[in-house]
Coordinates of C-alpha atoms in Angstrom, one line a residue:
Chain A
M1 CA 15.3 -104.4 -246.9
A2 CA 12.3 -104.8 -244.6
Q3 CA 12.0 -108.1 -242.9
G4 CA 10.0 -110.6 -245.1
E5 CA 10.3 -108.4 -248.1
H6 CA 11.3 -110.3 -251.2
F7 CA 14.3 -108.9 -253.1
E8 CA 13.9 -109.3 -256.8
P9 CA 16.8 -108.4 -259.0
F10 CA 16.2 -106.9 -262.5
R11 CA 15.4 -109.9 -264.7
P12 CA 14.4 -109.0 -268.3
M13 CA 11.2 -110.6 -269.6
L14 CA 12.6 -110.7 -273.2
R15 CA 15.5 -113.1 -272.7
S16 CA 14.5 -116.6 -273.8
G17 CA 15.3 -119.5 -271.7
G18 CA 14.6 -117.8 -268.4
A19 CA 11.7 -118.5 -266.0
R20 CA 10.4 -114.9 -266.6
F21 CA 10.4 -115.2 -270.4
S22 CA 7.2 -113.8 -271.9
R23 CA 6.3 -114.2 -275.6
D24 CA 4.1 -111.1 -275.3
A25 CA 6.9 -109.1 -273.9
A26 CA 9.2 -110.3 -276.6
K27 CA 6.9 -108.9 -279.2
R28 CA 7.0 -105.5 -277.5
P29 CA 9.6 -102.8 -278.2
I30 CA 12.9 -103.1 -276.3
L31 CA 12.4 -99.6 -274.8
A32 CA 9.3 -97.5 -274.2
F33 CA 8.9 -94.2 -272.4
E34 CA 5.3 -93.7 -271.5
E35 CA 4.2 -90.2 -270.4
V36 CA 7.4 -89.6 -268.5
Y37 CA 7.7 -86.5 -266.3
K38 CA 10.9 -85.3 -264.7
S39 CA 11.8 -81.9 -263.1
Y40 CA 14.8 -80.8 -261.0
R41 CA 13.2 -77.6 -260.0
Q42 CA 9.6 -76.9 -259.2
G43 CA 7.8 -75.3 -262.1
A44 CA 10.6 -76.1 -264.6
P45 CA 10.1 -79.7 -265.8
V46 CA 12.7 -81.1 -268.2
L47 CA 10.4 -83.9 -269.5
R48 CA 6.7 -83.2 -269.7
G49 CA 4.8 -86.4 -270.5
M50 CA 7.4 -87.6 -272.9
S51 CA 6.7 -90.7 -274.8
L52 CA 9.1 -92.6 -277.0
T53 CA 9.4 -96.1 -278.4
I54 CA 12.6 -97.8 -279.5
E55 CA 12.4 -101.1 -281.3
R56 CA 14.9 -103.9 -281.0
G57 CA 18.0 -103.5 -283.1
E58 CA 17.4 -99.8 -283.8
F59 CA 20.0 -97.0 -284.0
A60 CA 18.5 -93.7 -283.0
F61 CA 20.0 -90.3 -282.4
I62 CA 18.6 -88.3 -279.4
T63 CA 19.1 -84.6 -280.0
G64 CA 18.0 -81.3 -278.7
S65 CA 19.4 -78.0 -277.4
S66 CA 21.3 -77.8 -274.2
G67 CA 19.0 -78.5 -271.2
S68 CA 16.4 -80.2 -273.4
G69 CA 16.7 -83.4 -271.4
K70 CA 19.0 -85.7 -273.6
S71 CA 21.2 -86.7 -270.7
T72 CA 18.2 -86.8 -268.3
L73 CA 16.4 -89.3 -270.6
L74 CA 19.5 -91.6 -270.5
R75 CA 20.0 -91.1 -266.8
L76 CA 16.4 -92.1 -266.1
L77 CA 16.9 -95.2 -268.1
Y78 CA 19.9 -96.4 -266.1
C79 CA 18.3 -95.1 -262.8
G80 CA 20.9 -92.4 -262.4
E81 CA 17.8 -90.3 -261.7
T82 CA 14.3 -91.1 -260.5
V83 CA 11.2 -90.6 -262.6
D84 CA 8.6 -88.2 -261.2
D85 CA 5.7 -89.8 -263.2
G86 CA 5.2 -92.2 -266.0
R87 CA 6.7 -95.5 -267.0
I88 CA 10.0 -96.6 -268.7
L89 CA 9.7 -100.1 -269.9
F90 CA 13.0 -101.8 -270.8
L91 CA 13.0 -105.4 -271.8
G92 CA 9.4 -105.6 -270.5
R93 CA 10.1 -104.3 -267.0
D94 CA 9.3 -100.8 -265.6
V95 CA 12.7 -99.5 -264.6
A96 CA 11.1 -96.5 -263.0
R97 CA 9.7 -98.7 -260.2
L98 CA 12.9 -100.7 -259.6
R99 CA 14.1 -101.1 -256.0
H100 CA 17.6 -99.8 -255.2
D101 CA 19.0 -103.3 -254.9
A102 CA 17.8 -104.2 -258.4
I103 CA 19.5 -101.3 -260.2
P104 CA 22.9 -103.1 -260.6
F105 CA 21.1 -105.9 -262.4
L106 CA 19.5 -103.4 -264.7
R107 CA 22.8 -101.8 -265.5
R108 CA 24.3 -105.2 -266.4
N109 CA 21.9 -105.2 -269.4
L110 CA 23.1 -101.7 -270.5
G111 CA 26.3 -100.5 -272.0
I112 CA 26.9 -96.8 -271.2
V113 CA 29.4 -94.5 -272.9
F114 CA 29.9 -90.9 -271.6
Q115 CA 31.4 -87.7 -273.0
D116 CA 34.0 -87.7 -270.2
F117 CA 34.8 -91.4 -270.7
K118 CA 34.4 -92.3 -267.0
L119 CA 37.5 -94.4 -267.0
V120 CA 39.8 -95.0 -263.9
P121 CA 43.1 -93.4 -265.1
S122 CA 45.2 -95.5 -262.7
W123 CA 43.9 -98.7 -264.1
T124 CA 45.1 -100.3 -267.3
A125 CA 42.9 -100.4 -270.4
Y126 CA 42.4 -104.1 -269.8
E127 CA 41.2 -103.5 -266.1
N128 CA 38.9 -100.7 -267.2
V129 CA 37.1 -103.1 -269.6
A130 CA 37.4 -106.2 -267.5
I131 CA 35.5 -104.7 -264.6
A132 CA 32.3 -104.9 -266.5
L133 CA 32.7 -108.7 -266.6
E134 CA 34.2 -109.1 -263.1
V135 CA 31.0 -107.7 -261.6
L136 CA 29.2 -110.6 -263.3
G137 CA 31.5 -113.1 -261.5
L138 CA 32.9 -114.6 -264.8
S139 CA 36.1 -116.7 -264.7
R140 CA 39.4 -114.9 -265.3
R141 CA 40.0 -117.0 -268.4
L142 CA 36.7 -116.0 -269.9
V143 CA 37.2 -112.4 -268.9
R144 CA 40.7 -112.3 -270.5
A145 CA 39.4 -113.7 -273.7
R146 CA 36.4 -111.4 -274.0
V147 CA 38.3 -108.3 -273.0
G148 CA 40.9 -109.1 -275.6
E149 CA 38.2 -109.4 -278.3
A150 CA 36.5 -106.2 -277.2
L151 CA 39.8 -104.2 -277.3
E152 CA 40.5 -105.7 -280.7
R153 CA 37.1 -104.6 -281.9
V154 CA 37.7 -101.0 -280.9
G155 CA 41.2 -101.0 -282.5
L156 CA 43.2 -101.2 -279.3
G157 CA 44.4 -104.8 -279.5
G158 CA 47.8 -105.2 -277.8
R159 CA 47.4 -102.0 -275.7
G160 CA 45.6 -103.6 -272.8
E161 CA 48.4 -103.2 -270.3
D162 CA 48.8 -99.5 -270.9
L163 CA 47.4 -97.2 -268.2
A164 CA 44.1 -95.6 -269.2
G165 CA 45.5 -92.2 -268.2
V166 CA 48.1 -92.2 -271.0
F167 CA 45.7 -92.7 -273.9
S168 CA 44.5 -89.8 -276.1
G169 CA 40.9 -88.7 -275.9
G170 CA 39.8 -90.7 -278.9
E171 CA 41.5 -93.8 -277.5
K172 CA 39.9 -93.3 -274.1
Q173 CA 36.5 -93.2 -275.7
R174 CA 37.4 -96.5 -277.5
I175 CA 38.2 -98.1 -274.2
A176 CA 34.9 -96.8 -272.8
I177 CA 33.1 -98.3 -275.8
A178 CA 34.9 -101.6 -275.3
R179 CA 33.7 -101.6 -271.7
A180 CA 30.2 -100.9 -272.9
I181 CA 30.1 -103.8 -275.4
V182 CA 32.2 -106.4 -273.6
G183 CA 29.1 -107.7 -271.7
E184 CA 27.1 -107.9 -274.9
P185 CA 24.3 -105.7 -273.4
A186 CA 20.8 -105.4 -275.0
L187 CA 21.1 -101.7 -275.3
I188 CA 24.0 -99.2 -275.7
L189 CA 23.5 -95.7 -274.3
A190 CA 25.9 -93.1 -275.6
D191 CA 25.7 -89.7 -273.9
E192 CA 27.4 -87.1 -276.1
P193 CA 30.3 -89.6 -276.7
T194 CA 31.9 -87.4 -279.3
G195 CA 31.6 -84.2 -277.3
N196 CA 35.3 -84.1 -276.4
L197 CA 36.6 -85.3 -279.8
D198 CA 37.6 -83.4 -282.9
P199 CA 35.2 -83.7 -285.9
Q200 CA 37.1 -86.4 -287.8
L201 CA 37.4 -88.5 -284.6
A202 CA 33.7 -87.9 -283.9
I203 CA 32.8 -89.4 -287.4
D204 CA 35.2 -92.3 -286.7
M205 CA 33.5 -92.9 -283.4
L206 CA 30.1 -92.8 -285.0
G207 CA 31.3 -95.4 -287.4
L208 CA 32.4 -97.6 -284.5
F209 CA 28.9 -97.3 -282.9
E210 CA 27.4 -98.3 -286.3
E211 CA 29.6 -101.3 -286.5
I212 CA 28.4 -102.3 -283.0
H213 CA 24.8 -101.7 -284.1
E214 CA 25.3 -103.9 -287.1
S215 CA 26.2 -106.8 -284.9
G216 CA 22.7 -106.6 -283.4
A217 CA 22.9 -104.1 -280.5
T218 CA 20.3 -101.4 -280.1
V219 CA 22.0 -98.0 -279.8
L220 CA 20.7 -94.7 -278.4
F221 CA 23.1 -92.0 -279.3
A222 CA 22.6 -88.6 -277.7
T223 CA 24.3 -85.7 -279.4
H224 CA 23.8 -82.1 -280.2
D225 CA 26.4 -82.3 -283.0
R226 CA 24.5 -81.5 -286.3
T227 CA 27.3 -82.7 -288.5
L228 CA 26.8 -86.2 -287.1
L229 CA 23.1 -86.0 -287.6
E230 CA 23.5 -84.8 -291.1
A231 CA 26.2 -87.4 -291.9
R232 CA 23.7 -90.3 -291.6
S233 CA 20.1 -90.7 -292.5
R234 CA 19.1 -92.5 -289.3
R235 CA 16.1 -92.0 -287.0
V236 CA 16.4 -88.8 -284.9
V237 CA 14.4 -88.1 -281.8
V238 CA 14.4 -84.4 -281.1
L239 CA 13.6 -83.4 -277.5
D240 CA 11.9 -80.1 -277.4
E241 CA 9.9 -78.5 -274.5
G242 CA 9.9 -81.8 -272.6
K243 CA 8.5 -83.9 -275.4
A244 CA 10.0 -86.2 -278.1
I245 CA 9.5 -85.3 -281.7
D246 CA 10.3 -88.3 -284.0
V247 CA 12.1 -87.8 -287.3
P248 CA 12.2 -91.4 -288.6
Q249 CA 14.2 -90.7 -291.8
G250 CA 16.8 -88.4 -290.2
I251 CA 17.1 -84.6 -290.7
A252 CA 17.3 -84.6 -294.5
T253 CA 14.1 -82.6 -294.5
D254 CA 13.9 -79.3 -292.7
E255 CA 10.6 -80.0 -291.2
Y256 CA 12.1 -80.0 -287.7
E257 CA 14.7 -77.3 -288.3
T258 CA 13.4 -75.0 -285.6
H259 CA 13.7 -77.7 -282.9
L260 CA 17.3 -78.8 -283.8
P261 CA 20.4 -77.5 -282.0
H262 CA 22.5 -75.0 -284.0
Chain B
M1 CA 33.4 -115.0 -249.0
L2 CA 36.2 -113.0 -250.6
S3 CA 36.7 -113.5 -254.3
V4 CA 39.9 -113.2 -256.2
S5 CA 38.7 -109.9 -257.6
T6 CA 38.0 -108.5 -254.2
T7 CA 41.5 -109.3 -252.8
R8 CA 43.1 -108.2 -256.0
R9 CA 41.3 -104.8 -255.9
A10 CA 42.1 -104.4 -252.2
R11 CA 45.7 -105.2 -252.8
R12 CA 45.9 -102.8 -255.7
G13 CA 44.2 -100.1 -253.7
M14 CA 46.6 -100.5 -250.8
V15 CA 49.6 -100.5 -253.0
R16 CA 48.4 -97.3 -254.8
E17 CA 47.6 -95.5 -251.6
W18 CA 50.4 -97.0 -249.6
R19 CA 51.4 -93.8 -247.9
L20 CA 47.9 -93.2 -246.6
H21 CA 47.6 -96.8 -245.4
A22 CA 51.1 -96.7 -243.8
L23 CA 50.1 -93.6 -241.8
S24 CA 46.9 -95.2 -240.7
V25 CA 48.7 -98.4 -239.7
F26 CA 51.2 -96.4 -237.6
S27 CA 48.4 -94.5 -235.9
L28 CA 46.6 -97.8 -235.1
A29 CA 49.9 -99.3 -233.8
V30 CA 50.3 -96.5 -231.3
A31 CA 46.8 -97.1 -230.0
F32 CA 47.4 -100.8 -229.8
V33 CA 50.7 -100.3 -228.0
C34 CA 48.7 -98.7 -225.1
L35 CA 46.3 -101.7 -225.0
G36 CA 49.1 -104.2 -225.4
A37 CA 51.2 -102.6 -222.6
A38 CA 48.3 -102.7 -220.2
L39 CA 47.6 -106.3 -221.1
L40 CA 51.3 -107.1 -220.6
V41 CA 51.2 -105.6 -217.1
V42 CA 48.0 -107.4 -216.3
T43 CA 49.5 -110.7 -217.6
N44 CA 52.5 -110.4 -215.3
L45 CA 50.4 -109.2 -212.3
V46 CA 48.2 -112.3 -212.7
A47 CA 51.2 -114.5 -212.8
L48 CA 52.6 -112.9 -209.7
E49 CA 49.2 -113.2 -207.9
E50 CA 49.0 -116.9 -208.8
R51 CA 52.6 -117.4 -207.7
W52 CA 52.0 -116.0 -204.3
A53 CA 48.4 -117.1 -203.8
H54 CA 49.4 -120.7 -204.3
S55 CA 52.8 -120.3 -202.6
G56 CA 51.3 -122.4 -199.8
R57 CA 53.7 -121.3 -197.1
A58 CA 54.0 -119.2 -194.0
S59 CA 57.0 -117.9 -192.1
V60 CA 57.0 -118.0 -188.3
Y61 CA 59.6 -115.5 -187.1
L62 CA 61.2 -116.3 -183.8
K63 CA 62.3 -114.1 -180.9
D64 CA 66.0 -113.7 -180.5
R65 CA 65.8 -115.2 -177.0
A66 CA 64.0 -118.4 -178.2
T67 CA 65.8 -121.4 -176.9
Q68 CA 66.6 -124.5 -179.0
H69 CA 64.1 -126.5 -176.8
E70 CA 61.3 -124.0 -177.5
V71 CA 62.1 -124.1 -181.2
D72 CA 62.0 -127.9 -181.3
A73 CA 58.7 -127.9 -179.4
L74 CA 57.3 -125.3 -181.8
R75 CA 58.4 -127.4 -184.8
A76 CA 56.8 -130.5 -183.5
A77 CA 53.6 -128.6 -182.7
L78 CA 53.4 -127.0 -186.1
A79 CA 54.0 -130.4 -187.8
R80 CA 50.9 -131.7 -186.1
V81 CA 48.6 -128.8 -187.4
P82 CA 46.2 -130.2 -190.0
G83 CA 47.1 -128.9 -193.5
V84 CA 50.8 -128.4 -192.7
T85 CA 52.9 -130.4 -195.1
G86 CA 56.4 -129.4 -194.0
V87 CA 58.3 -127.6 -191.4
R88 CA 61.9 -126.2 -191.8
Y89 CA 64.0 -124.2 -189.3
V90 CA 66.1 -121.4 -190.8
S91 CA 68.6 -119.8 -188.5
S92 CA 69.7 -116.1 -188.8
G93 CA 72.9 -117.3 -190.5
D94 CA 71.0 -119.5 -192.9
A95 CA 68.6 -116.7 -193.8
R96 CA 71.5 -114.4 -194.6
V97 CA 73.2 -117.0 -196.7
E98 CA 70.0 -117.7 -198.5
F99 CA 69.3 -114.0 -199.2
G100 CA 72.9 -113.6 -200.5
R101 CA 72.4 -116.6 -202.8
E102 CA 69.1 -115.2 -204.2
T103 CA 70.6 -111.7 -204.9
E104 CA 73.9 -113.2 -206.0
G105 CA 75.7 -110.7 -203.8
R106 CA 74.7 -107.8 -206.0
S107 CA 72.2 -106.3 -203.7
E108 CA 73.4 -103.6 -201.2
L109 CA 71.2 -105.4 -198.7
A110 CA 73.7 -108.3 -198.7
G111 CA 75.9 -106.2 -196.4
L112 CA 73.3 -106.0 -193.7
P113 CA 74.3 -107.4 -190.2
I114 CA 73.2 -110.9 -189.2
E115 CA 70.7 -109.4 -186.7
A116 CA 68.7 -108.1 -189.6
F117 CA 67.8 -111.7 -190.5
P118 CA 65.7 -113.2 -187.8
A119 CA 65.5 -117.0 -187.4
S120 CA 62.3 -118.5 -188.6
I121 CA 60.4 -121.7 -189.1
E122 CA 59.3 -122.0 -192.7
V123 CA 56.0 -123.8 -192.8
D124 CA 54.7 -125.5 -196.0
V125 CA 50.9 -125.4 -196.2
A126 CA 48.7 -127.6 -198.4
P127 CA 47.5 -125.5 -201.4
G128 CA 43.9 -126.5 -200.6
M129 CA 44.0 -125.4 -197.0
P130 CA 41.2 -122.8 -196.4
D131 CA 42.3 -119.2 -195.6
R132 CA 40.2 -119.3 -192.4
D133 CA 42.0 -122.4 -191.0
L134 CA 45.3 -120.8 -191.8
A135 CA 44.2 -117.6 -190.1
D136 CA 43.0 -119.5 -187.0
A137 CA 46.3 -121.3 -186.8
V138 CA 48.3 -118.0 -187.1
V139 CA 46.3 -116.5 -184.2
K140 CA 47.2 -119.5 -182.0
I141 CA 50.9 -119.5 -183.1
K142 CA 51.3 -115.8 -182.4
Q143 CA 50.4 -116.3 -178.8
L144 CA 53.3 -118.6 -178.2
P145 CA 56.1 -116.9 -176.1
S146 CA 59.0 -117.8 -178.5
V147 CA 57.1 -116.4 -181.6
D148 CA 57.7 -112.8 -182.7
D149 CA 55.5 -112.6 -185.8
V150 CA 53.8 -114.8 -188.4
E151 CA 53.8 -113.9 -192.1
T152 CA 51.3 -115.7 -194.3
Y153 CA 51.7 -113.3 -197.4
Q154 CA 47.9 -113.1 -197.5
S155 CA 47.8 -109.3 -197.3
W156 CA 50.4 -109.2 -200.0
T157 CA 48.3 -111.4 -202.3
E158 CA 45.2 -109.3 -201.5
R159 CA 47.1 -106.2 -202.6
L160 CA 48.2 -108.0 -205.7
A161 CA 44.6 -109.0 -206.4
R162 CA 43.5 -105.4 -206.1
L163 CA 46.3 -104.4 -208.5
V164 CA 45.2 -107.0 -211.0
R165 CA 41.6 -105.9 -210.8
G166 CA 42.7 -102.3 -211.3
G167 CA 44.8 -103.4 -214.3
V168 CA 41.9 -105.3 -215.8
T169 CA 39.7 -102.2 -215.4
A170 CA 42.4 -100.0 -217.0
S171 CA 42.8 -102.4 -219.8
A172 CA 39.0 -102.4 -220.4
L173 CA 39.0 -98.6 -220.5
L174 CA 42.0 -98.7 -222.8
A175 CA 40.2 -101.1 -225.1
I176 CA 37.4 -98.6 -225.4
V177 CA 39.9 -95.9 -226.2
V178 CA 41.5 -98.2 -228.8
L179 CA 38.1 -99.0 -230.2
A180 CA 37.4 -95.3 -230.6
A181 CA 40.8 -94.7 -232.1
V182 CA 40.4 -97.5 -234.6
L183 CA 37.0 -96.3 -235.6
A184 CA 38.3 -92.7 -236.0
V185 CA 41.5 -93.6 -237.9
V186 CA 40.1 -96.3 -240.2
G187 CA 36.9 -94.3 -240.8
S188 CA 38.9 -91.2 -241.7
T189 CA 41.3 -93.2 -243.9
M190 CA 38.4 -94.9 -245.7
R191 CA 36.6 -91.7 -246.3
L192 CA 39.8 -90.2 -247.7
V193 CA 40.4 -93.3 -249.8
L194 CA 36.8 -93.3 -251.1
Q195 CA 37.2 -89.6 -252.1
R196 CA 40.4 -90.4 -254.0
R197 CA 38.9 -93.4 -255.6
R198 CA 35.6 -91.7 -256.4
A199 CA 36.0 -92.4 -260.1
E200 CA 36.6 -96.1 -259.4
V201 CA 33.4 -96.3 -257.4
E202 CA 31.4 -94.4 -260.0
V203 CA 32.6 -96.8 -262.8
L204 CA 31.9 -99.8 -260.7
K205 CA 28.3 -98.7 -260.1
L206 CA 27.8 -97.8 -263.7
V207 CA 28.8 -101.3 -264.9
G208 CA 26.3 -102.9 -262.5
A209 CA 28.4 -103.6 -259.4
T210 CA 26.3 -104.2 -256.3
D211 CA 27.0 -102.1 -253.1
G212 CA 28.6 -105.3 -251.6
F213 CA 30.9 -105.7 -254.6
V214 CA 32.0 -102.0 -254.3
K215 CA 32.4 -102.1 -250.5
K216 CA 34.3 -105.4 -250.1
P217 CA 37.8 -104.3 -251.1
F218 CA 37.5 -101.2 -248.8
V219 CA 36.4 -103.5 -245.9
V220 CA 39.3 -105.8 -246.6
E221 CA 41.7 -102.8 -246.6
G222 CA 40.2 -101.6 -243.3
G223 CA 40.6 -105.1 -241.8
V224 CA 44.2 -105.4 -243.0
Q225 CA 45.0 -101.9 -241.6
G226 CA 43.6 -102.9 -238.2
A227 CA 45.4 -106.3 -238.1
L228 CA 48.7 -104.7 -239.2
G229 CA 48.3 -102.0 -236.6
A230 CA 47.9 -104.6 -233.9
L231 CA 50.8 -106.6 -235.3
G232 CA 53.0 -103.6 -235.4
A233 CA 52.1 -102.8 -231.8
L234 CA 53.0 -106.4 -230.8
A235 CA 56.4 -106.1 -232.6
L236 CA 57.1 -102.8 -230.9
L237 CA 56.1 -104.1 -227.5
G238 CA 58.2 -107.3 -228.0
L239 CA 61.2 -105.2 -228.8
L240 CA 60.7 -103.0 -225.7
F241 CA 60.1 -106.1 -223.6
L242 CA 63.4 -107.6 -224.7
V243 CA 65.3 -104.4 -224.0
V244 CA 63.8 -103.9 -220.6
R245 CA 63.8 -107.5 -219.6
G246 CA 67.6 -108.0 -219.8
P247 CA 68.6 -105.9 -216.8
L248 CA 65.4 -106.5 -214.7
D249 CA 64.9 -110.2 -215.2
S250 CA 67.0 -111.6 -212.4
E251 CA 66.2 -108.7 -210.0
L252 CA 62.5 -109.3 -210.4
A253 CA 62.9 -113.0 -210.1
A254 CA 64.8 -112.6 -206.8
L255 CA 62.4 -110.1 -205.4
L256 CA 59.0 -111.4 -206.7
G257 CA 59.7 -115.0 -207.4
I258 CA 58.6 -114.8 -211.1
E259 CA 60.3 -114.0 -214.3
P260 CA 58.5 -111.4 -216.4
S261 CA 56.7 -112.9 -219.4
F262 CA 55.5 -111.5 -222.7
L263 CA 51.8 -111.7 -223.8
P264 CA 50.6 -115.3 -224.3
W265 CA 50.2 -116.2 -228.0
Q266 CA 46.4 -116.4 -227.5
V267 CA 46.3 -112.8 -226.3
A268 CA 48.6 -111.7 -229.1
L269 CA 46.4 -113.5 -231.7
G270 CA 43.3 -112.0 -230.1
M271 CA 44.8 -108.5 -230.4
V272 CA 45.5 -109.1 -234.1
L273 CA 42.0 -110.5 -234.7
L274 CA 40.5 -107.6 -232.7
G275 CA 42.4 -105.2 -234.8
G276 CA 41.3 -106.8 -238.0
T277 CA 37.6 -107.0 -237.0
L278 CA 37.5 -103.5 -235.7
G279 CA 39.2 -102.2 -238.8
A280 CA 36.8 -104.0 -241.1
G281 CA 33.8 -102.9 -239.0
A282 CA 35.1 -99.3 -239.0
A283 CA 35.5 -99.4 -242.8
L284 CA 32.1 -100.8 -243.3
A285 CA 30.5 -98.1 -241.1
S286 CA 32.3 -95.3 -242.9
L287 CA 31.1 -96.7 -246.3
R288 CA 27.4 -96.4 -245.6
K289 CA 27.0 -93.6 -248.1
L290 CA 28.6 -94.6 -251.3
V291 CA 28.9 -92.4 -254.3
A292 CA 25.4 -91.9 -255.7
V293 CA 25.3 -92.6 -259.5

């Protein structure tokens, strides 16, 4: 940090009680992509002025064919990638303009679940979940209580001391979900979380995300699995040619058939 | 400040990668043994220099034909020299007996004939007496007909001082070598550890850990490695010192007037702290580029 420069961590404007709380911001959507551009190679942009709004407490699927930008969209949101142009407003703050030092504070407001789980196999299930609270500096007693609750919630109560490496794929994903929800984040990002699971497990996992959603969390669920999209009549955002096409009532209609992955 | 989480993660990391850490500690111990050995030599040279620099004495060797009258006159004259605190006559026989007592009859030199031990007047000089005054007195004493030679041990202490200076320079150079070794060993170990714990770092960053939170356990591991390396070196040196000291102790005491001593605890503690600091610093330097997520 340059001398004299003020370091400001990510502080949401929507959390009441804080000095930065803004009533106006609280009325705004939890997440808004405004004319976002992103390309990895010159002349081949993944997102071309994409705009998308997610309201608080929503559950939305993000879908599209391979390379359509589903993962890119999520990575931009948690600053795994940098935005070329446009704004991404999360909890009232533009995450595209965050300083490097502020990124950890942004991520503490997000729960992220990946297709490949991203667990540390040599840690226990408990340790994998607890780390999300340890970074916040919570007391061990509180961490123990909340991790126990989170593991119970995903159906792994009593298995906290087992090493993550010995769990099955579905169970590993449950640990990852427990880690994502244990900090009670404002937004859950799921990047193809059922990609490595069999169809029945995938439906079970979707049910778990829906339970989490019902408790008040906003969920963005990226998938290219049509069976999941067809199983629920929820909002679907289709990414096609770098833009977002909204299907508010799900894919019951075939209006967007040509854009959907097969 | 180190949190419980940091120390726990560092301990867990070291336990899980114990082979790698053990190898690193051994390499560091070898480097620190070189530094410790040099410091050990310097410590004993300094003690020797101090022993002889402050010996405060001179030996006036007499010619064989010096009469008792001349010896008495010389003793009286020497006693009157400012700065001289004591004068003692040692005959050839006394010198031989004294030598035999110091070597406990073990030295082959004990069999030398009595002529090999000239009579002398041992002069005790006040420690604060300036070297120039002593040198002036020596020049005058040497001119007396009954005096064969005068030994003030000054050239000996000057040689010792040069040796000490050389030892200090060698130690400083070795310290630089050790510094480079610590940076290389700890840096390589940390890069390897970081590679093996890539998943851990990635997870930490995804859940919102700051760079400091991620780095701290690695820095602690580097510091512990450095300190353990220095500690291991001290243990090894101590063992070698005990083994070597046994047979040489009395010989060195007889010949040089001092008993060899191990590194003072302050120096030993300093070495351990240096090891810890260098290890932590090297780890920190090698972690500049963390896994980008």
